[in-house]
Tab-separated table of C-alpha atoms in Angstrom:
chain	number	residue	atom	x	y	z
A	1	MET	CA	110.011	95.332	182.886
A	2	LYS	CA	111.756	98.050	184.759
A	3	ALA	CA	111.697	100.626	181.992
A	4	LEU	CA	107.725	99.952	181.545
A	5	THR	CA	107.383	100.538	185.275
A	6	LEU	CA	109.267	103.821	185.079
A	7	PHE	CA	107.137	104.969	182.210
A	8	LEU	CA	104.074	104.270	184.273
A	9	VAL	CA	105.385	105.973	187.098
A	10	VAL	CA	106.527	109.318	185.198
A	11	ASN	CA	103.457	109.628	183.317
A	12	ILE	CA	101.205	109.207	186.283
A	13	VAL	CA	103.301	111.745	188.219
A	14	ALA	CA	103.240	114.080	185.290
A	15	LEU	CA	99.754	113.811	184.235
A	16	PRO	CA	98.390	116.164	186.784
A	17	PHE	CA	100.744	118.691	185.353
A	18	ALA	CA	100.487	118.539	181.905
A	19	ASN	CA	97.067	120.613	181.783
A	20	ALA	CA	98.489	123.712	183.820
A	21	ALA	CA	101.549	123.666	181.429
A	22	LYS	CA	99.731	123.665	178.601
A	23	LEU	CA	97.716	126.615	180.211
A	24	GLN	CA	100.876	128.931	180.197
A	25	ILE	CA	100.467	130.146	183.606
A	26	THR	CA	103.095	130.855	186.315
A	27	SER	CA	101.986	129.727	189.742
A	28	ARG	CA	103.576	132.508	191.640
A	29	SER	CA	101.818	135.599	189.924
A	30	ARG	CA	98.745	133.959	188.390
A	31	ASN	CA	99.668	135.976	185.179
A	32	PRO	CA	99.189	133.984	181.709
A	33	ARG	CA	102.213	134.101	179.743
A	34	CYS	CA	100.628	136.419	176.909
A	35	ARG	CA	103.956	136.706	175.049
A	36	ILE	CA	103.540	133.625	173.176
A	37	TYR	CA	99.959	134.780	171.983
A	38	ASN	CA	101.647	138.050	170.176
A	39	ASN	CA	101.753	136.906	166.878
A	40	ILE	CA	98.452	135.408	166.536
A	41	LYS	CA	95.008	136.836	165.392
A	42	SER	CA	92.458	134.266	166.632
A	43	CYS	CA	92.434	131.902	169.533
A	44	ASP	CA	91.999	127.860	169.208
A	45	TYR	CA	89.002	126.576	170.835
A	46	GLU	CA	90.578	123.748	173.215
A	47	ARG	CA	88.631	124.124	176.436
A	48	TYR	CA	90.755	125.288	179.371
A	49	PRO	CA	88.482	127.384	181.087
A	50	ILE	CA	89.724	130.016	183.239
A	51	CYS	CA	88.476	132.887	185.501
A	52	GLY	CA	89.940	136.352	185.229
A	53	THR	CA	90.304	138.958	187.803
A	54	ASN	CA	87.367	140.568	186.038
A	55	ASN	CA	84.858	137.813	186.896
A	56	ILE	CA	84.943	136.704	183.317
A	57	SER	CA	85.147	133.037	182.297
A	58	TYR	CA	87.426	132.626	179.366
A	59	LYS	CA	87.737	129.179	177.093
A	60	ASN	CA	91.465	129.312	177.708
A	61	PRO	CA	94.341	132.062	178.304
A	62	CYS	CA	94.803	132.953	174.719
A	63	PHE	CA	91.341	134.814	174.730
A	64	LEU	CA	92.451	136.504	177.975
A	65	CYS	CA	95.409	137.582	177.054
A	66	ILE	CA	93.982	138.646	173.111
A	67	GLU	CA	91.490	140.818	175.261
A	68	ASN	CA	94.415	142.290	177.460
A	69	ARG	CA	96.663	143.212	174.406
A	70	VAL	CA	93.704	144.735	172.140
A	71	LEU	CA	91.798	146.826	174.871
A	72	HIS	CA	95.117	147.818	176.966
A	73	LYS	CA	93.927	145.485	179.880
A	74	ARG	CA	95.822	143.935	182.965
A	75	ILE	CA	93.318	140.815	183.513
A	76	ARG	CA	94.924	138.355	185.598
A	77	ILE	CA	93.640	134.589	186.530
A	78	LYS	CA	91.544	134.504	189.373
A	79	HIS	CA	91.551	130.669	189.753
A	80	MET	CA	91.296	127.445	187.077
A	81	GLY	CA	88.111	126.548	185.856
A	82	THR	CA	84.696	128.890	185.000
A	83	CYS	CA	83.830	131.913	187.051
A	84	ARG	CA	80.250	131.155	188.856
A	85	GLN	CA	78.534	134.032	187.268
A	86	HIS	CA	79.463	133.951	183.498
A	87	PRO	CA	79.924	131.117	180.944
A	88	PRO	CA	83.193	131.084	179.094
A	89	ILE	CA	83.520	134.186	176.836
A	90	THR	CA	84.937	133.610	172.993
A	91	VAL	CA	86.372	136.771	171.605
A	92	MET	CA	86.170	137.116	167.967
A	93	HIS	CA	87.643	139.658	165.886
A	94	GLY	CA	85.353	142.024	164.114
A	95	ALA	CA	85.553	143.806	160.947
A	96	SER	CA	88.307	146.404	161.726
A	97	VAL	CA	91.356	144.800	163.272
A	98	GLY	CA	91.401	145.196	166.979
A	99	ARG	CA	87.704	145.384	167.806
A	100	LEU	CA	86.593	142.743	169.926
A	101	PHE	CA	82.820	141.268	170.062
A	102	PRO	CA	82.397	138.824	172.995
A	103	ALA	CA	79.982	136.133	172.305
A	104	TYR	CA	79.061	133.899	175.597
A	105	GLY	CA	78.562	130.111	175.383
A	106	GLN	CA	79.805	126.880	173.596
């Protein structure tokens, strides 16, 4: 019984922090940890929206990191959730490597 209680308490306390860990955001700097996305060419479509300092919403930090890497930008995370002006952006690679075409929605 003690083990079950401990298990439940740990999971209830840790649950709110699970998404923040998955987003790979440092609380101090509000920068995504882009190095974990350095070797990928496209992002998954999991929805953990973030608002960039450019006031554009991204489906998840991977999309922000890809844009930073390919376009040599330094966009940071303004806040969790979508920006008020724009729907989340999906960045897809075009025919030439490194060329980005933003598509809004979904």
